Amino acid sequence: MDRVAVTSTAGQPALHRRLGVTDAVLTGLGAMLGAGIFVTLAPVAASAGSGMLLALGLAAAVAYCNARSSARLATAYPAAGGTYVYGREELGRFWGHLAGWSFVVGKTASCAAMALTAGYYLWPDQAHAVAVAAVLAFTALNCFGISKSAWALRLIVAVVIVVLALVVVIGLTSPAVATDRLDLGGSTVTGVLGGAALWFFAFAGYARIATLGEEVRDPERTISRAITIAFIIVLTLYALVAVTALVVVGYPALSGSSAPLVDVVHLSGHGGLAPVVRIGAAVAALGALLTLILGVSRTTLAMARDRHLPGVLATVHPRYAVPQYAEIAVGSIVAVLVATVDVRGAIGFSAFSVLIYYAVANASAWSLAGREPSRRGVAAARVVPALGVIGCLALSFSLSLGTVLAGVVVLAVGACAFAAQSRR
């Protein structure tokens, strides 16, 4: 397959290719693990009830389609910006802009949610102050080079996996286990769809790998492998933890819990380990925050290169080779948001925006398959993107009416911004 070369705007230096497969996988794991288990488990239980595992399977199927489409697109377009670049090159400037707009707005809300999650776990009485401090610290870290960020992720991912494994072992070996809690009697089709949309929020971290396409070595090989490995690891962990929480706590109690995995260790008779779980949750949220800021700033960089955002945001630091002004802008906005946003509302809004983002990604992969078909032929190559588009749209509009309306308004604002920029 011929790769399409995408370079930075004339006069703007390219980012350095410093990341290998391991660093790219850790970037995806850091993004997904923090958002997935410690934040979305309770709202998923509230929506899907005992159908949490069905919702997980549906979300995983849609996420798999998106992962395959994203991997193929990232191989064809190994540049910073992710679906913003793919939509622009395959579908036209408007769709690229809409994807980039959805990503930046939705993931900025996710940054605030992750920062607040860390604050509530670490110091509930001063959650907002802790969240602001975390945002400023990670923005500064990212400004001094992506290699430093990757090393921080190694430690974060290791801590989170150990904590999750501890919860699973303690929960499944405790006398509190009741397998009848896996019965699907408390679920509905609408609830499962809504729960799948919220679960999808947890899977969206693999996009961070694609948005770093200009900073990984050998992108044609690295991006595809990293997305697949990260996806399999996270799906396995999610399934194990979801089963554990269901059989130990049950979905009615889970739906109203502010710390579901802490409840698991308490009901299992190991309440002394609750502080360990709280620290793990905070570390997970901080890992997600770190990679979210990375991803949003890279999409901001790509949009600024095309003048959809102020051109100064496309500046790459001559020494550290990072989009420093974009990092600072994103960090500043998130720091303001953490004083006003609600965590659960931010999750729903982000889920809607990210699903629209991936709908554009799958449509772009459909277009790419028509020009660069696999050995199976064009029709076979388009099956996965087609299922991805349908799945993304179905899940996005299964969320609450308020969330959908807010998302549609934000998309309309983005479309108006594109029209105004085009006239200029």
Short mmCIF file of C-alpha atoms in Angstrom, two decimals:
data_model
loop_
_atom_site.label_atom_id
_atom_site.label_comp_id
_atom_site.label_asym_id
_atom_site.label_seq_id
_atom_site.Cartn_x
_atom_site.Cartn_y
_atom_site.Cartn_z
CA MET A 1 0.00 0.00 0.00
CA ASP A 2 1.32 3.44 -0.87
CA ARG A 3 1.56 5.72 2.10
CA VAL A 4 0.40 9.28 1.81
CA ALA A 5 2.98 11.66 3.12
CA VAL A 6 1.71 14.45 5.34
CA THR A 7 4.13 17.13 6.38
CA SER A 8 3.86 20.15 8.56
CA THR A 9 2.93 23.53 7.19
CA ALA A 10 5.75 25.27 5.38
CA GLY A 11 7.98 27.11 7.81
CA GLN A 12 6.92 24.96 10.79
CA PRO A 13 9.38 22.32 12.03
CA ALA A 14 8.15 18.73 12.35
CA LEU A 15 7.94 17.01 15.71
CA HIS A 16 10.68 14.52 16.64
CA ARG A 17 10.07 10.75 16.30
CA ARG A 18 11.16 9.57 19.73
CA LEU A 19 8.52 7.01 20.79
CA GLY A 20 8.64 3.25 20.19
CA VAL A 21 5.96 0.55 20.53
CA THR A 22 6.29 0.33 24.33
CA ASP A 23 5.92 4.08 24.83
CA ALA A 24 2.95 4.22 22.45
CA VAL A 25 1.22 1.30 24.24
CA LEU A 26 1.80 3.00 27.60
CA THR A 27 0.28 6.20 26.23
CA GLY A 28 -2.90 4.31 25.31
CA LEU A 29 -2.98 2.37 28.59
CA GLY A 30 -2.49 5.52 30.65
CA ALA A 31 -5.39 7.19 28.85
CA MET A 32 -7.84 4.27 28.99
CA LEU A 33 -7.24 2.82 32.43
CA GLY A 34 -7.71 6.05 34.34
CA ALA A 35 -10.96 6.97 32.62
CA GLY A 36 -12.41 3.49 32.38
CA ILE A 37 -12.57 1.79 35.73
CA PHE A 38 -12.34 4.47 38.37
CA VAL A 39 -14.69 6.97 36.74
CA THR A 40 -17.26 5.28 34.49
CA LEU A 41 -18.10 2.12 36.44
CA ALA A 42 -20.82 3.78 38.56
CA PRO A 43 -22.64 5.67 35.74
CA VAL A 44 -22.52 2.53 33.56
CA ALA A 45 -24.17 0.55 36.37
CA ALA A 46 -26.83 3.25 36.73
CA SER A 47 -27.64 3.06 33.01
CA ALA A 48 -27.16 -0.61 32.09
CA GLY A 49 -27.99 -2.25 35.42
CA SER A 50 -27.11 -5.93 35.42
CA GLY A 51 -26.42 -5.59 31.67
CA MET A 52 -23.07 -3.95 32.38
CA LEU A 53 -21.18 -6.79 30.72
CA LEU A 54 -23.42 -6.66 27.65
CA ALA A 55 -22.75 -2.93 27.45
CA LEU A 56 -19.02 -3.61 27.78
CA GLY A 57 -19.14 -6.12 24.93
CA LEU A 58 -21.05 -3.70 22.68
CA ALA A 59 -18.69 -0.84 23.48
CA ALA A 60 -15.70 -3.12 22.83
CA ALA A 61 -17.10 -4.14 19.42
CA VAL A 62 -17.55 -0.50 18.36
CA ALA A 63 -14.16 0.42 19.81
CA TYR A 64 -12.54 -2.45 17.90
CA CYS A 65 -13.93 -1.13 14.62
CA ASN A 66 -12.64 2.32 15.49
CA ALA A 67 -9.25 0.94 16.50
CA ARG A 68 -8.80 -0.90 13.21
CA SER A 69 -9.91 2.12 11.20
CA SER A 70 -7.66 4.42 13.23
CA ALA A 71 -4.66 2.10 12.83
CA ARG A 72 -5.03 1.98 9.05
CA LEU A 73 -5.52 5.72 8.78
CA ALA A 74 -2.58 6.47 11.09
CA THR A 75 -0.37 4.30 8.88
CA ALA A 76 -1.47 6.23 5.78
CA TYR A 77 -1.19 9.63 7.50
CA PRO A 78 1.58 9.52 10.14
CA ALA A 79 1.15 13.12 11.26
CA ALA A 80 0.00 14.83 14.44
CA GLY A 81 -3.72 15.47 14.63
CA GLY A 82 -5.40 12.06 14.34
CA THR A 83 -8.88 12.11 12.80
CA TYR A 84 -8.62 15.83 12.14
CA VAL A 85 -5.97 14.97 9.54
CA TYR A 86 -7.76 11.84 8.28
CA GLY A 87 -11.08 13.61 7.78
CA ARG A 88 -9.43 16.56 6.08
CA GLU A 89 -7.49 14.41 3.63
CA GLU A 90 -10.20 11.83 2.90
CA LEU A 91 -13.51 13.68 3.25
CA GLY A 92 -12.69 17.35 2.93
CA ARG A 93 -11.76 20.31 5.11
CA PHE A 94 -15.17 20.63 6.79
CA TRP A 95 -15.22 17.05 8.11
CA GLY A 96 -11.64 17.32 9.29
CA HIS A 97 -12.50 20.52 11.11
CA LEU A 98 -15.61 18.97 12.68
CA ALA A 99 -13.61 15.97 13.90
CA GLY A 100 -10.88 18.18 15.33
CA TRP A 101 -13.45 20.45 16.95
CA SER A 102 -15.26 17.47 18.53
CA PHE A 103 -12.00 16.04 19.82
CA VAL A 104 -10.65 19.26 21.30
CA VAL A 105 -13.92 20.26 22.98
CA GLY A 106 -14.82 16.77 24.22
CA LYS A 107 -11.37 15.89 25.47
CA THR A 108 -10.93 19.24 27.15
CA ALA A 109 -13.99 18.31 29.21
CA SER A 110 -12.37 14.91 29.85
CA CYS A 111 -9.23 16.62 31.13
CA ALA A 112 -11.31 18.50 33.68
CA ALA A 113 -13.12 15.30 34.71
CA MET A 114 -9.86 13.43 35.24
CA ALA A 115 -8.31 16.26 37.23
CA LEU A 116 -11.37 16.47 39.48
CA THR A 117 -11.42 12.69 39.93
CA ALA A 118 -7.84 12.81 41.22
CA GLY A 119 -8.75 15.69 43.49
CA TYR A 120 -11.75 13.92 45.03
CA TYR A 121 -9.76 10.75 45.69
CA LEU A 122 -6.69 12.48 47.11
CA TRP A 123 -8.22 15.32 49.13
CA PRO A 124 -12.02 15.55 48.89
CA ASP A 125 -12.26 18.82 50.85
CA GLN A 126 -9.81 20.56 48.50
CA ALA A 127 -10.60 18.68 45.31
CA HIS A 128 -10.67 21.71 43.04
CA ALA A 129 -7.35 23.07 44.33
CA VAL A 130 -5.70 19.68 43.86
CA ALA A 131 -7.16 19.44 40.34
CA VAL A 132 -5.80 22.84 39.32
CA ALA A 133 -2.36 21.96 40.71
CA ALA A 134 -2.34 18.66 38.78
CA VAL A 135 -3.27 20.37 35.51
CA LEU A 136 -0.56 23.01 35.89
CA ALA A 137 2.08 20.43 36.86
CA PHE A 138 1.38 18.14 33.90
CA THR A 139 1.20 21.05 31.47
CA ALA A 140 4.67 22.08 32.64
CA LEU A 141 5.91 18.47 32.32
CA ASN A 142 4.66 18.20 28.73
CA CYS A 143 6.30 21.51 27.81
CA PHE A 144 9.74 20.06 28.56
CA GLY A 145 9.54 17.15 26.13
CA ILE A 146 7.37 14.14 25.36
CA SER A 147 10.09 11.66 26.42
CA LYS A 148 9.70 12.85 30.02
CA SER A 149 5.95 12.34 29.76
CA ALA A 150 6.45 8.77 28.47
CA TRP A 151 8.68 7.90 31.43
CA ALA A 152 6.05 9.21 33.85
CA LEU A 153 3.48 6.98 32.14
CA ARG A 154 5.57 3.87 32.77
CA LEU A 155 5.25 4.37 36.52
CA ILE A 156 1.57 5.36 36.37
CA VAL A 157 0.49 2.35 34.29
CA ALA A 158 2.43 -0.07 36.52
CA VAL A 159 0.72 1.26 39.67
CA VAL A 160 -2.76 1.12 38.13
CA ILE A 161 -2.41 -2.45 36.85
CA VAL A 162 -1.15 -3.66 40.24
CA VAL A 163 -4.08 -1.99 42.05
CA LEU A 164 -6.67 -3.40 39.63
CA ALA A 165 -5.17 -6.89 39.90
CA LEU A 166 -5.30 -6.60 43.69
CA VAL A 167 -9.00 -5.64 43.61
CA VAL A 168 -9.84 -8.55 41.30
CA VAL A 169 -8.00 -11.15 43.40
CA ILE A 170 -9.42 -9.88 46.69
CA GLY A 171 -12.95 -9.61 45.31
CA LEU A 172 -13.20 -12.95 43.50
CA THR A 173 -11.71 -14.91 46.43
CA SER A 174 -13.96 -13.35 49.09
CA PRO A 175 -17.10 -14.88 50.64
CA ALA A 176 -19.06 -11.82 49.43
CA VAL A 177 -19.21 -13.22 45.88
CA ALA A 178 -22.76 -13.92 44.67
CA THR A 179 -22.90 -15.11 41.07
CA ASP A 180 -26.67 -14.58 40.86
CA ARG A 181 -25.90 -10.85 40.61
CA LEU A 182 -24.85 -11.49 37.01
CA ASP A 183 -28.49 -12.17 36.10
CA LEU A 184 -29.67 -9.87 33.27
CA GLY A 185 -33.14 -9.29 34.71
CA GLY A 186 -32.39 -5.68 35.66
CA SER A 187 -31.32 -4.50 32.20
CA THR A 188 -33.11 -2.91 29.23
CA VAL A 189 -32.07 -2.37 25.61
CA THR A 190 -32.03 1.40 26.05
CA GLY A 191 -30.06 1.13 29.25
CA VAL A 192 -27.48 -1.20 27.70
CA LEU A 193 -27.00 1.17 24.75
CA GLY A 194 -26.52 4.11 27.10
CA GLY A 195 -24.14 2.09 29.23
CA ALA A 196 -22.17 1.10 26.14
CA ALA A 197 -21.80 4.77 25.21
CA LEU A 198 -20.37 5.50 28.65
CA TRP A 199 -18.10 2.44 28.49
CA PHE A 200 -16.90 3.72 25.13
CA PHE A 201 -15.60 6.83 26.87
CA ALA A 202 -13.23 4.48 28.68
CA PHE A 203 -11.92 2.90 25.46
CA ALA A 204 -11.23 6.15 23.68
CA GLY A 205 -7.66 6.36 24.97
CA TYR A 206 -6.18 4.47 22.02
CA ALA A 207 -6.82 7.59 19.93
CA ARG A 208 -3.99 9.18 21.84
CA ILE A 209 -1.64 6.80 20.03
CA ALA A 210 -2.91 7.95 16.63
CA THR A 211 -2.67 11.66 17.53
CA LEU A 212 1.02 11.11 18.29
CA GLY A 213 1.61 9.80 14.75
CA GLU A 214 4.28 12.40 14.06
CA GLU A 215 6.27 11.45 17.17
CA VAL A 216 6.55 7.65 16.91
CA ARG A 217 9.34 5.76 15.18
CA ASP A 218 8.35 3.60 12.18
CA PRO A 219 4.66 4.68 12.37
CA GLU A 220 3.44 2.12 9.80
CA ARG A 221 4.39 -0.71 12.18
CA THR A 222 4.34 0.99 15.57
CA ILE A 223 0.87 2.55 15.56
CA SER A 224 -1.00 -0.57 14.44
CA ARG A 225 0.77 -2.83 16.94
CA ALA A 226 0.45 -0.36 19.83
CA ILE A 227 -3.29 0.15 19.32
CA THR A 228 -3.96 -3.61 19.17
CA ILE A 229 -1.86 -4.44 22.23
CA ALA A 230 -3.28 -1.62 24.36
CA PHE A 231 -6.85 -2.50 23.36
CA ILE A 232 -6.52 -6.21 24.29
CA ILE A 233 -4.90 -5.44 27.66
CA VAL A 234 -7.53 -2.89 28.63
CA LEU A 235 -10.52 -4.99 27.51
CA THR A 236 -9.26 -7.90 29.61
CA LEU A 237 -8.82 -5.72 32.68
CA TYR A 238 -12.21 -4.05 32.23
CA ALA A 239 -13.99 -7.40 31.96
CA LEU A 240 -12.29 -8.81 35.07
CA VAL A 241 -12.96 -5.71 37.17
CA ALA A 242 -16.58 -5.37 35.97
CA VAL A 243 -17.32 -9.00 36.84
CA THR A 244 -15.68 -8.57 40.24
CA ALA A 245 -17.67 -5.42 41.05
CA LEU A 246 -20.94 -7.01 39.95
CA VAL A 247 -20.62 -10.25 41.93
CA VAL A 248 -19.32 -8.54 45.08
CA VAL A 249 -21.26 -5.25 45.20
CA GLY A 250 -24.15 -5.68 42.77
CA TYR A 251 -25.36 -3.11 40.26
CA PRO A 252 -27.88 -1.28 42.54
CA ALA A 253 -25.15 -0.34 45.03
CA LEU A 254 -22.62 0.29 42.27
CA SER A 255 -24.87 2.82 40.54
CA GLY A 256 -24.88 5.10 43.57
CA SER A 257 -21.26 4.64 44.59
CA SER A 258 -18.66 7.37 44.39
CA ALA A 259 -15.81 4.86 44.77
CA PRO A 260 -16.98 1.43 43.48
CA LEU A 261 -13.66 -0.37 43.81
CA VAL A 262 -13.22 0.89 47.36
CA ASP A 263 -16.60 -0.70 48.07
CA VAL A 264 -15.31 -3.98 46.63
CA VAL A 265 -12.39 -4.19 49.07
CA HIS A 266 -14.60 -3.16 52.02
CA LEU A 267 -17.26 -5.79 51.29
CA SER A 268 -14.52 -8.37 50.72
CA GLY A 269 -13.30 -7.86 54.28
CA HIS A 270 -10.11 -5.98 53.40
CA GLY A 271 -11.08 -2.41 54.27
CA GLY A 272 -7.51 -1.68 55.29
CA LEU A 273 -6.55 -1.71 51.64
CA ALA A 274 -8.99 1.08 50.76
CA PRO A 275 -6.25 3.78 50.90
CA VAL A 276 -4.22 1.76 48.39
CA VAL A 277 -7.18 1.67 46.01
CA ARG A 278 -7.77 5.40 46.46
CA ILE A 279 -4.15 6.16 45.63
CA GLY A 280 -4.36 3.87 42.60
CA ALA A 281 -7.51 5.67 41.43
CA ALA A 282 -5.82 9.04 41.78
CA VAL A 283 -2.74 7.83 39.91
CA ALA A 284 -4.97 6.41 37.14
CA ALA A 285 -6.82 9.69 36.76
CA LEU A 286 -3.55 11.61 36.66
CA GLY A 287 -2.21 9.25 33.99
CA ALA A 288 -5.31 9.86 31.90
CA LEU A 289 -4.97 13.61 32.44
CA LEU A 290 -1.36 13.55 31.26
CA THR A 291 -2.15 11.73 28.02
CA LEU A 292 -5.32 13.76 27.42
CA ILE A 293 -3.36 17.00 27.51
CA LEU A 294 -0.89 15.43 25.06
CA GLY A 295 -3.64 14.40 22.64
CA VAL A 296 -5.64 17.64 22.76
CA SER A 297 -2.53 19.78 22.29
CA ARG A 298 -1.45 17.75 19.21
CA THR A 299 -4.86 18.12 17.58
CA THR A 300 -4.76 21.82 18.45
CA LEU A 301 -1.34 21.99 16.75
CA ALA A 302 -2.68 20.37 13.58
CA MET A 303 -5.72 22.67 13.44
CA ALA A 304 -3.54 25.73 14.04
CA ARG A 305 -1.27 24.68 11.16
CA ASP A 306 -4.33 24.89 8.90
CA ARG A 307 -5.45 28.20 10.47
CA HIS A 308 -8.62 26.76 12.01
CA LEU A 309 -7.14 27.97 15.30
CA PRO A 310 -4.72 30.87 15.97
CA GLY A 311 -1.44 30.29 14.11
CA VAL A 312 0.69 30.87 17.21
CA LEU A 313 -0.57 27.51 18.57
CA ALA A 314 1.34 25.77 15.75
CA THR A 315 4.69 26.91 17.13
CA VAL A 316 7.05 24.04 18.02
CA HIS A 317 9.69 24.73 20.65
CA PRO A 318 13.15 24.65 18.99
CA ARG A 319 14.81 22.77 21.85
CA TYR A 320 12.13 20.47 23.29
CA ALA A 321 10.30 19.83 19.97
CA VAL A 322 6.81 20.11 21.51
CA PRO A 323 3.90 22.46 20.65
CA GLN A 324 4.50 24.50 23.78
CA TYR A 325 1.93 27.26 23.20
CA ALA A 326 -0.74 24.68 22.41
CA GLU A 327 0.14 22.83 25.63
CA ILE A 328 -0.11 26.04 27.66
CA ALA A 329 -3.42 27.06 26.04
CA VAL A 330 -5.02 23.66 26.70
CA GLY A 331 -3.74 23.53 30.27
CA SER A 332 -5.01 27.04 31.02
CA ILE A 333 -8.53 26.27 29.73
CA VAL A 334 -8.71 23.02 31.69
CA ALA A 335 -7.55 24.76 34.86
CA VAL A 336 -10.50 27.15 34.52
CA LEU A 337 -12.98 24.34 33.78
CA VAL A 338 -12.17 22.29 36.88
CA ALA A 339 -13.74 25.03 39.00
CA THR A 340 -17.14 24.63 37.32
CA VAL A 341 -17.71 21.21 35.70
CA ASP A 342 -19.56 18.18 37.06
CA VAL A 343 -17.66 14.91 36.64
CA ARG A 344 -20.55 12.72 35.44
CA GLY A 345 -21.89 15.41 33.12
CA ALA A 346 -18.43 15.87 31.64
CA ILE A 347 -18.18 12.12 30.95
CA GLY A 348 -21.47 12.06 29.02
CA PHE A 349 -20.61 15.16 27.02
CA SER A 350 -17.15 13.83 26.21
CA ALA A 351 -18.59 10.45 25.18
CA PHE A 352 -20.93 12.12 22.67
CA SER A 353 -18.15 14.27 21.19
CA VAL A 354 -15.70 11.38 20.93
CA LEU A 355 -18.27 9.12 19.25
CA ILE A 356 -18.85 11.79 16.59
CA TYR A 357 -15.08 12.07 16.20
CA TYR A 358 -14.82 8.33 15.56
CA ALA A 359 -17.77 8.36 13.18
CA VAL A 360 -15.68 10.71 11.03
CA ALA A 361 -12.67 8.39 11.46
CA ASN A 362 -14.62 5.39 10.21
CA ALA A 363 -16.05 7.37 7.29
CA SER A 364 -12.47 8.37 6.42
CA ALA A 365 -11.39 4.72 6.56
CA TRP A 366 -14.30 3.85 4.24
CA SER A 367 -13.00 6.42 1.75
CA LEU A 368 -9.41 5.20 2.08
CA ALA A 369 -10.51 1.61 1.45
CA GLY A 370 -11.96 2.66 -1.89
CA ARG A 371 -8.59 3.99 -3.04
CA GLU A 372 -6.25 1.56 -1.27
CA PRO A 373 -8.19 -1.70 -0.88
CA SER A 374 -6.78 -4.70 0.93
CA ARG A 375 -6.15 -8.05 -0.74
CA ARG A 376 -9.73 -9.01 0.20
CA GLY A 377 -11.14 -6.29 -2.05
CA VAL A 378 -12.92 -2.97 -1.51
CA ALA A 379 -16.19 -4.40 -0.17
CA ALA A 380 -14.46 -6.49 2.51
CA ALA A 381 -12.19 -3.61 3.48
CA ARG A 382 -15.22 -1.40 4.05
CA VAL A 383 -17.10 -3.75 6.42
CA VAL A 384 -15.32 -2.63 9.58
CA PRO A 385 -15.58 1.13 8.85
CA ALA A 386 -19.28 0.75 8.00
CA LEU A 387 -20.00 -1.05 11.27
CA GLY A 388 -17.97 1.59 13.08
CA VAL A 389 -20.01 4.49 11.67
CA ILE A 390 -23.31 2.79 12.52
CA GLY A 391 -22.14 1.87 16.01
CA CYS A 392 -20.80 5.33 16.83
CA LEU A 393 -23.98 7.11 15.75
CA ALA A 394 -26.24 4.61 17.54
CA LEU A 395 -24.35 4.94 20.82
CA SER A 396 -23.98 8.73 20.66
CA PHE A 397 -27.72 9.30 20.32
CA SER A 398 -28.56 6.78 23.06
CA LEU A 399 -27.21 9.16 25.71
CA SER A 400 -29.51 11.42 27.72
CA LEU A 401 -31.47 14.07 25.83
CA GLY A 402 -29.67 16.91 27.60
CA THR A 403 -26.27 15.49 26.68
CA VAL A 404 -27.26 14.99 23.04
CA LEU A 405 -28.69 18.52 22.75
CA ALA A 406 -25.55 20.04 24.29
CA GLY A 407 -23.39 18.04 21.91
CA VAL A 408 -25.42 19.08 18.86
CA VAL A 409 -25.13 22.75 19.89
CA VAL A 410 -21.36 22.45 20.22
CA LEU A 411 -21.13 20.82 16.79
CA ALA A 412 -23.21 23.66 15.34
CA VAL A 413 -20.85 26.21 16.87
CA GLY A 414 -17.92 24.37 15.31
CA ALA A 415 -19.63 24.38 11.91
CA CYS A 416 -20.24 28.14 12.19
CA ALA A 417 -16.59 28.68 13.12
CA PHE A 418 -15.55 26.75 10.01
CA ALA A 419 -17.86 28.84 7.82
CA ALA A 420 -16.47 32.07 9.24
CA GLN A 421 -12.89 30.90 8.74
CA SER A 422 -13.63 29.81 5.18
CA ARG A 423 -15.04 33.24 4.30
CA ARG A 424 -11.87 34.89 5.63
#
